[in-house]
XYZ file of C-alpha atoms in Angstrom:
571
model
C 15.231 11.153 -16.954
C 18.406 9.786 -18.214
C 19.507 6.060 -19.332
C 22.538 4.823 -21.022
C 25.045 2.252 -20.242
C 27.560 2.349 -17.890
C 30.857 1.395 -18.440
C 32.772 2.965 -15.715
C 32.856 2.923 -12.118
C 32.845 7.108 -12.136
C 29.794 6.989 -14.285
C 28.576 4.112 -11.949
C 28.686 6.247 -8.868
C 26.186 8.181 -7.447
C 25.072 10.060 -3.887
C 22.156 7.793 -3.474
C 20.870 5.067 -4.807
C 16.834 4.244 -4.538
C 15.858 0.457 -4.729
C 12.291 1.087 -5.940
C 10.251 3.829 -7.492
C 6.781 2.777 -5.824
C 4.666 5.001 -3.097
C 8.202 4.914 -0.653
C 10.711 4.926 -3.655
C 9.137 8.051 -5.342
C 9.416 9.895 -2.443
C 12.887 8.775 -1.581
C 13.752 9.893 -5.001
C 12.042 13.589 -4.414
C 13.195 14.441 -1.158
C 17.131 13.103 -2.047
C 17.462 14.821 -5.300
C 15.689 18.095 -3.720
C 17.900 18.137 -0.852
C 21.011 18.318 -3.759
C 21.929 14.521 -4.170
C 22.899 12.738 -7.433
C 20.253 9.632 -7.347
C 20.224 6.645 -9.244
C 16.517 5.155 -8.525
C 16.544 1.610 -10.044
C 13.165 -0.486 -11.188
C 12.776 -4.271 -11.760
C 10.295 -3.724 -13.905
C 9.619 -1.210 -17.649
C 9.408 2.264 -17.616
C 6.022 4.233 -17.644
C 5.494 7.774 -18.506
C 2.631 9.617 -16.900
C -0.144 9.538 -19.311
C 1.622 8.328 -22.058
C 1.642 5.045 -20.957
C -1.305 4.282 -19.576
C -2.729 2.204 -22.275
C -6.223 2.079 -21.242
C -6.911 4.682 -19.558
C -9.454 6.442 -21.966
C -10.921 3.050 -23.196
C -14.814 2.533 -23.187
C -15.958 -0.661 -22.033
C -16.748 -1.835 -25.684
C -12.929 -1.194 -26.706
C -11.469 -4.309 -25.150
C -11.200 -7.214 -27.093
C -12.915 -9.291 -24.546
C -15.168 -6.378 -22.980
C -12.908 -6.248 -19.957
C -12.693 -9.849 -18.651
C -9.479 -11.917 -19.002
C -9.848 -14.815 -20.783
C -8.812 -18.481 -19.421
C -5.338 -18.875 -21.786
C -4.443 -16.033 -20.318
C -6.013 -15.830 -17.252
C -3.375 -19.499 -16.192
C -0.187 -17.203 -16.524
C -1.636 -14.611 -13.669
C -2.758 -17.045 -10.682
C -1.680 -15.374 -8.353
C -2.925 -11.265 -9.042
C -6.330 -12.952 -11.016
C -7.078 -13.905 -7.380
C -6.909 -9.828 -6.602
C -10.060 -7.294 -7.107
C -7.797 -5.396 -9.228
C -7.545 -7.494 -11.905
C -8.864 -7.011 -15.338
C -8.679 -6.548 -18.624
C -7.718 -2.999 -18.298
C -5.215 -3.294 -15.546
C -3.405 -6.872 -16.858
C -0.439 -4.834 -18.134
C 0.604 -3.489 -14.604
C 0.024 -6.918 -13.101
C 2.978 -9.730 -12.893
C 2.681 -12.815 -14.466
C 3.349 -16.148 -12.334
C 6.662 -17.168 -13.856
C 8.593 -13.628 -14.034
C 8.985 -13.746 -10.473
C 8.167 -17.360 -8.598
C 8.017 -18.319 -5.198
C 6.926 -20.552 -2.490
C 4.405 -20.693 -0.464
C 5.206 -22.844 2.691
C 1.841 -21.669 4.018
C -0.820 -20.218 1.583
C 0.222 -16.309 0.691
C -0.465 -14.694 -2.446
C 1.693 -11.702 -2.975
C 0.366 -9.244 -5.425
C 3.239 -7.219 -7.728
C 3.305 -4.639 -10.024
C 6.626 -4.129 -11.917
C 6.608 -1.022 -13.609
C 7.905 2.766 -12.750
C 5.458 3.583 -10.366
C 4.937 0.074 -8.866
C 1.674 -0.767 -7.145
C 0.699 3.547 -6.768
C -0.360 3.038 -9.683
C -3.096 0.544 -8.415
C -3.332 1.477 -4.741
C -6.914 1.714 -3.129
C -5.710 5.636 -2.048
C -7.280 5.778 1.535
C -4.431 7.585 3.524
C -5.491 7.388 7.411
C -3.002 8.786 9.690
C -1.507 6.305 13.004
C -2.242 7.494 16.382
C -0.735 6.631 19.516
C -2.851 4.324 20.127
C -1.569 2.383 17.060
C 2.588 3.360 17.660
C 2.226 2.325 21.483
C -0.282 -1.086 20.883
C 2.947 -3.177 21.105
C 4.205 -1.783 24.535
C 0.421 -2.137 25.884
C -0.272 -5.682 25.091
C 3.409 -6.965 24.945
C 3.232 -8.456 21.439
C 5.674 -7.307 18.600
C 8.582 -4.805 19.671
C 7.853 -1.642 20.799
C 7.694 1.019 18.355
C 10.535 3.675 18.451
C 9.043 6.661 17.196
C 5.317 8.396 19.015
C 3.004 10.380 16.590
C 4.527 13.631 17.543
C 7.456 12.789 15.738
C 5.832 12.048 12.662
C 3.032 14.547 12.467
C 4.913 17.409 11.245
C 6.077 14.481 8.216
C 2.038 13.853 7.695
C 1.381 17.124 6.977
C 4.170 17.565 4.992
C 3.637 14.619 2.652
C -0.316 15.090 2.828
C -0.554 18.965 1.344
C 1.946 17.658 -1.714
C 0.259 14.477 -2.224
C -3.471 16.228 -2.027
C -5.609 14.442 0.353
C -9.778 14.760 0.742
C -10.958 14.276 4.158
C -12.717 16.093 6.544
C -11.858 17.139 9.928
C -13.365 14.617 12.515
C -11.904 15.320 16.061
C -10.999 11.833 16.753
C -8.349 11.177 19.127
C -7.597 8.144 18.061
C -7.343 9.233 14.106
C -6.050 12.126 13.906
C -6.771 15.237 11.602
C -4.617 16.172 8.513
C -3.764 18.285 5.953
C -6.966 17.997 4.084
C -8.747 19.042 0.577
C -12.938 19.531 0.721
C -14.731 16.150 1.524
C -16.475 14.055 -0.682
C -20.002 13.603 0.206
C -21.637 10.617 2.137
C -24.929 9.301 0.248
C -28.211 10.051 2.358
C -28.069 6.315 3.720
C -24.527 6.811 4.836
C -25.639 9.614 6.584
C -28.105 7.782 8.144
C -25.990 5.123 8.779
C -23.999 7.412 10.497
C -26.689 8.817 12.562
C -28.017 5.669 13.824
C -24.206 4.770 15.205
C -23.730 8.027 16.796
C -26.833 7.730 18.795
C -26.322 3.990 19.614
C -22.566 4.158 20.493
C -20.503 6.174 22.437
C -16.684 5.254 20.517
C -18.147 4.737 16.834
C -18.245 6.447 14.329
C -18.330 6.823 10.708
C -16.956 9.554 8.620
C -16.169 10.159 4.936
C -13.010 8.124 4.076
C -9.641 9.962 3.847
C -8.193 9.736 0.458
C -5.441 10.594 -2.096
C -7.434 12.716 -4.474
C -7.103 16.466 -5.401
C -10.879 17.513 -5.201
C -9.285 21.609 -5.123
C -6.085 21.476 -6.687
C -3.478 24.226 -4.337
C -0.668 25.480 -6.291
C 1.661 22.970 -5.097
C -0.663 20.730 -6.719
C -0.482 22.960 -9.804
C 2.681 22.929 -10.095
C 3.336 19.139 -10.724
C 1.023 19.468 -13.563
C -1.949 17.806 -11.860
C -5.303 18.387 -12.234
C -8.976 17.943 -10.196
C -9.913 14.412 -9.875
C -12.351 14.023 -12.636
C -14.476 11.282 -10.364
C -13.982 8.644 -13.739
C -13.603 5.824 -10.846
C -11.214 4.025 -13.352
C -8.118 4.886 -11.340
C -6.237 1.776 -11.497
C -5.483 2.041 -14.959
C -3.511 5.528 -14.072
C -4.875 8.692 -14.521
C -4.479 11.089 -17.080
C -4.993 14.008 -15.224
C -2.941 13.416 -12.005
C -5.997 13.531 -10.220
C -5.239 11.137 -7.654
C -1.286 10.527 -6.448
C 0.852 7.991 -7.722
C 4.429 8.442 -7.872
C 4.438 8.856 -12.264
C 2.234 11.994 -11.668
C 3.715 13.335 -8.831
C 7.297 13.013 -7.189
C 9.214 10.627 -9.606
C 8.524 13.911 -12.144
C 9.406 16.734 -9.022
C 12.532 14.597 -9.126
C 13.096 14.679 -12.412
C 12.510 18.457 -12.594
C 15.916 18.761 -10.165
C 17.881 17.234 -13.096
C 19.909 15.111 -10.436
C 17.508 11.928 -10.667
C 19.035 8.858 -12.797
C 15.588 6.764 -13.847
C 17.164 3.048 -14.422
C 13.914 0.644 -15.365
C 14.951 -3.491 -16.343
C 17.294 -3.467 -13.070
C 16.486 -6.720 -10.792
C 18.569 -5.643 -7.443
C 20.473 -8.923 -6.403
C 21.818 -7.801 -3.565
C 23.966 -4.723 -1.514
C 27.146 -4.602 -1.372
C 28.801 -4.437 1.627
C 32.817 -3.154 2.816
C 33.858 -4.863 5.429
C 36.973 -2.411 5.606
C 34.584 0.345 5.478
C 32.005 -1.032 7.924
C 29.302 0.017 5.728
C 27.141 -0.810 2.426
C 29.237 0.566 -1.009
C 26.696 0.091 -3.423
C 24.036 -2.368 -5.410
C 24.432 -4.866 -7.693
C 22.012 -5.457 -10.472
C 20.736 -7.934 -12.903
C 20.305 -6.078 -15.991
C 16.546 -7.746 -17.018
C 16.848 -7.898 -20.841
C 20.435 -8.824 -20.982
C 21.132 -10.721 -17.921
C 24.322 -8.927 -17.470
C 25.107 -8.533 -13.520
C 26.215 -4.748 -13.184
C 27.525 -3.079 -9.787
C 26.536 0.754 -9.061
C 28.019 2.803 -5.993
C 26.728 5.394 -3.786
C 27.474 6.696 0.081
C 24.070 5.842 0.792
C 21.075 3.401 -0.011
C 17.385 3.675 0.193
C 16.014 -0.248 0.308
C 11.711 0.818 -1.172
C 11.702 -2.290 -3.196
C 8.031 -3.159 -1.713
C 8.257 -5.495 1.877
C 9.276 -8.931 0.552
C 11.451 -8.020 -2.250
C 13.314 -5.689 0.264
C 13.522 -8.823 3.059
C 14.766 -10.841 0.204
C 17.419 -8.205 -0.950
C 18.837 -7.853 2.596
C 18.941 -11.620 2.863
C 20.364 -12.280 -0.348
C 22.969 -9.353 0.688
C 25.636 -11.670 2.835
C 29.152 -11.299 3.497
C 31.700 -12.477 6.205
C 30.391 -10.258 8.222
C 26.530 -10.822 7.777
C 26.298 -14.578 6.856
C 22.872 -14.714 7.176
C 21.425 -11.224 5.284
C 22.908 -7.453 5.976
C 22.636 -6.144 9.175
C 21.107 -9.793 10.154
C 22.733 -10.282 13.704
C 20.085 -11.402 15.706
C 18.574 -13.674 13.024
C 15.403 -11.190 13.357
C 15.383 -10.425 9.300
C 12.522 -11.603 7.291
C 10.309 -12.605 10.779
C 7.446 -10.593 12.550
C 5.877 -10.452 8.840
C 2.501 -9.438 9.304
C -0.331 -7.881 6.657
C -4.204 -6.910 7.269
C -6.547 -9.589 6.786
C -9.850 -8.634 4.930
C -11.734 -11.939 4.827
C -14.647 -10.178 6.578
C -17.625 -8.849 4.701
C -21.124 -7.986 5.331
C -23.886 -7.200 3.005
C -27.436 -5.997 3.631
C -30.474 -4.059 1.432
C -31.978 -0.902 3.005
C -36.465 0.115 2.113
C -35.640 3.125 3.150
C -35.238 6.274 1.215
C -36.242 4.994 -1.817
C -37.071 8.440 -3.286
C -33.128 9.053 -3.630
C -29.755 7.728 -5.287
C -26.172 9.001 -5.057
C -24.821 11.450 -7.314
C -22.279 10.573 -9.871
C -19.586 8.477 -8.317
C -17.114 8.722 -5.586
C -13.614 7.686 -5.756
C -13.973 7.027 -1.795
C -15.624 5.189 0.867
C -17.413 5.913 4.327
C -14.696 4.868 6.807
C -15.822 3.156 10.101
C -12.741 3.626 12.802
C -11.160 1.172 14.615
C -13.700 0.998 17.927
C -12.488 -2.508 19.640
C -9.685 -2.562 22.280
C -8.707 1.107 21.493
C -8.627 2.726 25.335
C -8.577 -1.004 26.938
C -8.395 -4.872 26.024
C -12.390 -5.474 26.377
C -12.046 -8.500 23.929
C -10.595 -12.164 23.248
C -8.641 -10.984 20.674
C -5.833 -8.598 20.617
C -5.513 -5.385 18.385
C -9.009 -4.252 16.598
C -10.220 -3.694 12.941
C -11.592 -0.740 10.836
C -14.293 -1.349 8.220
C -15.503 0.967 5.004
C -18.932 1.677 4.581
C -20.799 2.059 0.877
C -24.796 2.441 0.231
C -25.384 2.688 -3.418
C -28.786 1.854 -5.418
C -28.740 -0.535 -8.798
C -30.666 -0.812 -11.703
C -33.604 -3.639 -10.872
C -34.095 -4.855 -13.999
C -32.372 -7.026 -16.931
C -33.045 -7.423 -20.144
C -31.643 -10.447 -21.558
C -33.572 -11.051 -24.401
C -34.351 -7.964 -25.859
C -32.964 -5.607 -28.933
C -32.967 -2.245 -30.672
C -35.927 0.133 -29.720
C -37.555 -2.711 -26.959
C -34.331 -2.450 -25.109
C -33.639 1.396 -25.783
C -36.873 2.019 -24.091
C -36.602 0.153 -21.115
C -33.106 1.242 -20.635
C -34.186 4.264 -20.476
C -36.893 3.095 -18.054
C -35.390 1.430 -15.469
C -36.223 0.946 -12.275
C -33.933 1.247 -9.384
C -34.061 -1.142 -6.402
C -33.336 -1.019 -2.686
C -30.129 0.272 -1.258
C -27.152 -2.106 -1.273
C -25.383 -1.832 1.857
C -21.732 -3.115 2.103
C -18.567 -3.242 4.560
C -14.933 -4.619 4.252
C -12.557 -5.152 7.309
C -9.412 -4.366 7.490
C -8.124 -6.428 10.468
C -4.405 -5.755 12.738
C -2.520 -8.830 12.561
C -0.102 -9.546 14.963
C 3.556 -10.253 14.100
C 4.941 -13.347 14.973
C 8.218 -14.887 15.197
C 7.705 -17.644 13.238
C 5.296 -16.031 10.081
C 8.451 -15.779 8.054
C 10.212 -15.372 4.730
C 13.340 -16.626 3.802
C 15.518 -17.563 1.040
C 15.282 -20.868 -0.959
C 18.726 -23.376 -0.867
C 18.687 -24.285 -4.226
C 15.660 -22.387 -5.881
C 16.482 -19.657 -8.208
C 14.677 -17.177 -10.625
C 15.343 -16.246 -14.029
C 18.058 -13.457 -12.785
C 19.795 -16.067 -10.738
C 18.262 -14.956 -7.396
C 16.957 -17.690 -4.869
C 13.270 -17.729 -4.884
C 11.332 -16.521 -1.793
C 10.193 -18.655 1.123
C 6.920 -17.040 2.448
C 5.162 -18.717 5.539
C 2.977 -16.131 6.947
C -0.762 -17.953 7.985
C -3.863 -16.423 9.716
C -3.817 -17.504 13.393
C -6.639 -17.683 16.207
C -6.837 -14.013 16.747
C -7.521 -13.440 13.108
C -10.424 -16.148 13.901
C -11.621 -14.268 16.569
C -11.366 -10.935 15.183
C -13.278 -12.332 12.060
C -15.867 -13.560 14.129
C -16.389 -10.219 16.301
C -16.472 -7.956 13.012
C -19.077 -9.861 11.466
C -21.472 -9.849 15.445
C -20.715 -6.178 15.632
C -21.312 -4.809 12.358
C -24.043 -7.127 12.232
C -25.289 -5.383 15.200
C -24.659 -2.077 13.694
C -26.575 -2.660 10.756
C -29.911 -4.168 12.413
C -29.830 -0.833 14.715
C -30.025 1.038 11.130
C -32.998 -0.847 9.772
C -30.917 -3.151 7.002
C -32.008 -6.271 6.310
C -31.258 -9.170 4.089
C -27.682 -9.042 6.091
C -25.011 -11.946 4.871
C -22.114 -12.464 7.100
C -19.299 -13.307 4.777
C -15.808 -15.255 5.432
C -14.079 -14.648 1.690
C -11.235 -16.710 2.544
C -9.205 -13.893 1.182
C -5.501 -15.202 1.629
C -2.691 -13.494 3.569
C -1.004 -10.554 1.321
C -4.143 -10.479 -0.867
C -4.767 -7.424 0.190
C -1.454 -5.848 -0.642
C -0.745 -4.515 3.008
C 2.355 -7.008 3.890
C 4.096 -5.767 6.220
C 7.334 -6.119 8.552
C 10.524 -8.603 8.394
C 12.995 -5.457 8.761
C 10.986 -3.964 11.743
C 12.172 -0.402 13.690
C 12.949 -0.747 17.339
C 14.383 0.715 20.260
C 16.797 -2.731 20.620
C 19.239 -3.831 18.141
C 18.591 -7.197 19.667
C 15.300 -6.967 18.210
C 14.910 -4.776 15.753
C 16.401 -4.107 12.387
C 16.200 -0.696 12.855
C 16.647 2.457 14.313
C 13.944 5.330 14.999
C 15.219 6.666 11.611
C 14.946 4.157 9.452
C 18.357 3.342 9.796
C 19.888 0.119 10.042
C 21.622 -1.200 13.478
C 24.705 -2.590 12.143
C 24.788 -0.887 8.573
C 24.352 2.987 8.879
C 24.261 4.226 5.370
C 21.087 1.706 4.485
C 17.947 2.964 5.414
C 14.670 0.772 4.549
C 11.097 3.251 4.264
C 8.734 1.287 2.385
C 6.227 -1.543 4.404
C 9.613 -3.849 5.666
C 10.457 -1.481 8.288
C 6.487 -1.646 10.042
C 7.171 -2.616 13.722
C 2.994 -3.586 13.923
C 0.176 -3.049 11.171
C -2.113 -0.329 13.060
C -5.750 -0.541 11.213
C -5.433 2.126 8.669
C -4.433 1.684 4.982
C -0.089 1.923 5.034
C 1.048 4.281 2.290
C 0.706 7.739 3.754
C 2.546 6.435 7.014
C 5.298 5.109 4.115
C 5.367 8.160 2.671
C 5.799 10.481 6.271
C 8.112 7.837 7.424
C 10.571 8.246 3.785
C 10.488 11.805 4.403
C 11.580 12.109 7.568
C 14.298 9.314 6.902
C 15.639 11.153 4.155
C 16.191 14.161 5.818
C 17.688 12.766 8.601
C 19.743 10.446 6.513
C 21.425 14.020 4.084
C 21.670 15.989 7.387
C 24.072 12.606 8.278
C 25.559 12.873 5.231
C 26.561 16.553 5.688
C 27.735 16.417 9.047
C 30.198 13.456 7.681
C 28.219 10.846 9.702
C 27.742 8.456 7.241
């Protein structure tokens, strides 16, 4: 990777230029440089090297100063992300700090950043759960949100190709409505998943639970191999970054397959203010960029742009990109950029104990879950609330006893000694909300950030159907769980904000319409051909399964579409 100053618009000028080198960003970068394209992939935040820089990854516990919690001093400078499961003492350094990037929150919204190379793949929760149609046609069926312009045929030929270089575990479940992939050997569901399991499949006709689908090499392939990457080692430690490449992030795996073309440009410190936009032309010229350490605004040029700068930092770039011709944001003609912003809500928990089986434990850990589907409104509306919600599944067995008190050989003994107790059942949900008009983001008037870039405007609040949904997931699984014998079961509202659970969503949504979309079924903009947007800005509606792999099959695609374009003179 190369970095040096620029001092000339030749040396400026590039192919392509990348806004972002997270989950969509990396693979921009990979599939642009491998097609033959100079690319110049710029990052807001420092660099980091694959294993060199991840500081903590080989720590024990009893290694941190303060034995892994944050302490208060520090603890006021990270509101926002201290708020997130994810944070710790061992993860602080790929966390953002309240004042490098500050915004406000019309409605309450906590947006969770990690500027670094690599972004938030460095921290991701790896479950990789392909869409159906059932999720790419939910708009048409229930007439909320825009109707999507792509089907699953046209991007299941992209999920396999992302998902056998990326290395996913998962097992092959037959379910229509969550479709099989590319996958590495399963983990292994504990013997009171299993039964959990069991129980559902004989009390329910459309549920099920399966071993979760995730973005970890458990039998490296060559391709694998070949990026230098390794078996997941099971350390369960992976958002501090991984040594061995055992689970994708974009430092381990395409940022380097980039790199390895020798046409990738690696610019970290660069704060994109905006794109710049030839009216002459009739299309986007290039980026300009606040250099981070010296403030210095610098412009860089290519024929076309990728926008992967995470979903609100790429709604803010497009509306801090204006001109004569787009007064209110690039490509902004319908006043549709920065609405329909939308995220999964995970307020819901349930918890239960389980008698049962008490001869048994789990093996070792599990960088994975048990995965319940989405079951609600999936082949009809049978509810008062639109869309559905998919929950994980964990049973897991803790040590009974504590020993406050004790020393030396007295607590030696009994450590050795313990006892285990009864199974601790848990689920999450992960909840479809729908985008609406008015959950928004927009630019400040007067507002600015250290780089001299309005602050962000974010008003994006639960609604009624979140309430409802809520409500439903905690009588169902509830339900559920008595059928398998739990007890002890606590329904749980964690009041876990919009955006908390890093799955925002939407505000430069794909559509059939240029009316009311932002754009086309390639990821290309309306009114501004040579942009294309790939990361979680583009999502037309949220589906139920974790985001990144349908990121990832989406930035393929794009980018081959977008050099074939480029080729044919189209652009």
């Amino acid at each position: 990777m190369s970095y040096f100053n620029i001092d000339s618009i030749k040396e400026r000028t590039f192919d392509a230029i990348v806004i972002g080198s997270g989950i969509s960003g990396g693979w921009a970068a990979k599939e642009l440089t491998q097609k033959g394209l100079k690319t110049l992939v710029l990052e807001r935040g420092r660099d980091v090297k694959h294993v060199v820089d991840y500081s903590t990854t080989l720590k024990n516990p009893w290694e941190f100063e303060h034995l892994g919690t944050v302490p208060q001093e520090i603890k006021k400078d990270y509101q926002i992300a201290s708020n997130h499961y994810i944070f710790s003492e061992s993860t602080l350094h790929f966390l953002v700090r309240d004042d490098e990037q500050p915004y406000i929150q019309d409605k309450p919204y906590s947006w969770i950043r990690g500027y670094q190379v690599g972004g938030r793949s460095l921290l991701w929760a790896r479950q990789t759960q392909r869409w159906s149609d059932f999720d790419f046609e939910g708009p048409a069926r229930d007439g909320f949100a825009t109707d999507w312009p792509i089907r699953y045929k046209d991007l299941a030929p992209w999920y396999s190709y992302v998902e056998k270089f990326a290395g996913i575990t998962g097992n092959k479940d037959g379910l229509d409505y969550l479709p099989d992939g590319e996958f590495l050997p399963p983990h292994e569901m504990s013997c009171v998943e299993k039964h959990f399991k069991q129980v559902v499949s004989q009390n329910y006709t459309n549920r099920h639970v399966i071993i979760g689908r995730a973005a970890h090499i458990t039998e490296p392939k060559p391709i694998h191999l070949q990026q230098g990457r390794a078996k997941c080692q099971n350390r369960v430690i992976c958002e501090r970054g991984c040594p061995y490449g055992g689970y994708f992030s974009s430092n381990s795996s395409t940022l380097p397959w980039a790199e390895k073309t020798g046409k990738m440009t690696l610019r970290p410190h660069s704060v994109v203010h905006s794109i710049i936009y030839d009216e002459q032309k009739g299309k986007a010229t290039g980026v300009r960029v606040v250099d981070a350490n010296t403030k210095e605004m610098i412009e860089f040029y290519a024929k076309i742009i990728f926008v992967n700068a995470s979903t609100l930092n790429s709604n803010m770039i497009l509306l801090n990109s204006t001109s004569h011709r787009f007064p209110n944001g690039l490509g902004n003609d319908n006043d549709i950029l920065g609405r329909y912003i939308a995220f999964h809500t995970s307020r819901g928990r349930i918890s239960a104990e389980y008698d049962g089986m008490l001869d048994s434990t789990t093996d070792g850990r599990r960088p994975n879950i048990s995965y319940i589907p989405r079951f609600r409104n999936v082949y009809k509306q049978e509810t008062d609330f639109l869309r559905g919600y998919a929950a994980g599944f964990t049973a897991s067995r803790s040590p009974m006893q504590d020993f406050p008190n004790e020393l030396g050989e007295s607590l030696k003994s009994h450590l050795n000694q313990q006892q285990l107790g009864p199974w601790s059942i848990g689920s999450h949900m992960m909840g479809e909300t729908i985008p609406k008009h008015e959950s928004t983001v927009r630019l400040d008037s007067i507002l600015k950030d250290k780089y001299g870039i309005p602050q962000l405007r974010a008003s994006v609040p639960f609604d009624d159907n979140d309430d409802k949904m809520l409500k439903d997931f905690h009588e169902q699984l509830g339900e559920m769980y008595r059928k398998a014998g739990f007890t002890n079961i606590k329904l749980i509202d964690t009041q876990r904000l919009p955006g908390n659970e890093n799955h925002e969503m939407g505000g430069i949504r794909m559509g059939k319409d240029a009316k009311t979309s932002m754009l086309n079924a390639w990821n290309q903009m309306h009114h501004c051909k040579n942009v294309f947007v790939t990361d979680g800005a583009c999502m037309t509606s949220t589906a139920t399964q974790n985001p990144s792999l349908t990121y990832m099959a989406l930035t393929a695609r794009a980018a081959d579409y977008a050099v074939k374009q480029l080729k044919a003179l189209k652009l």
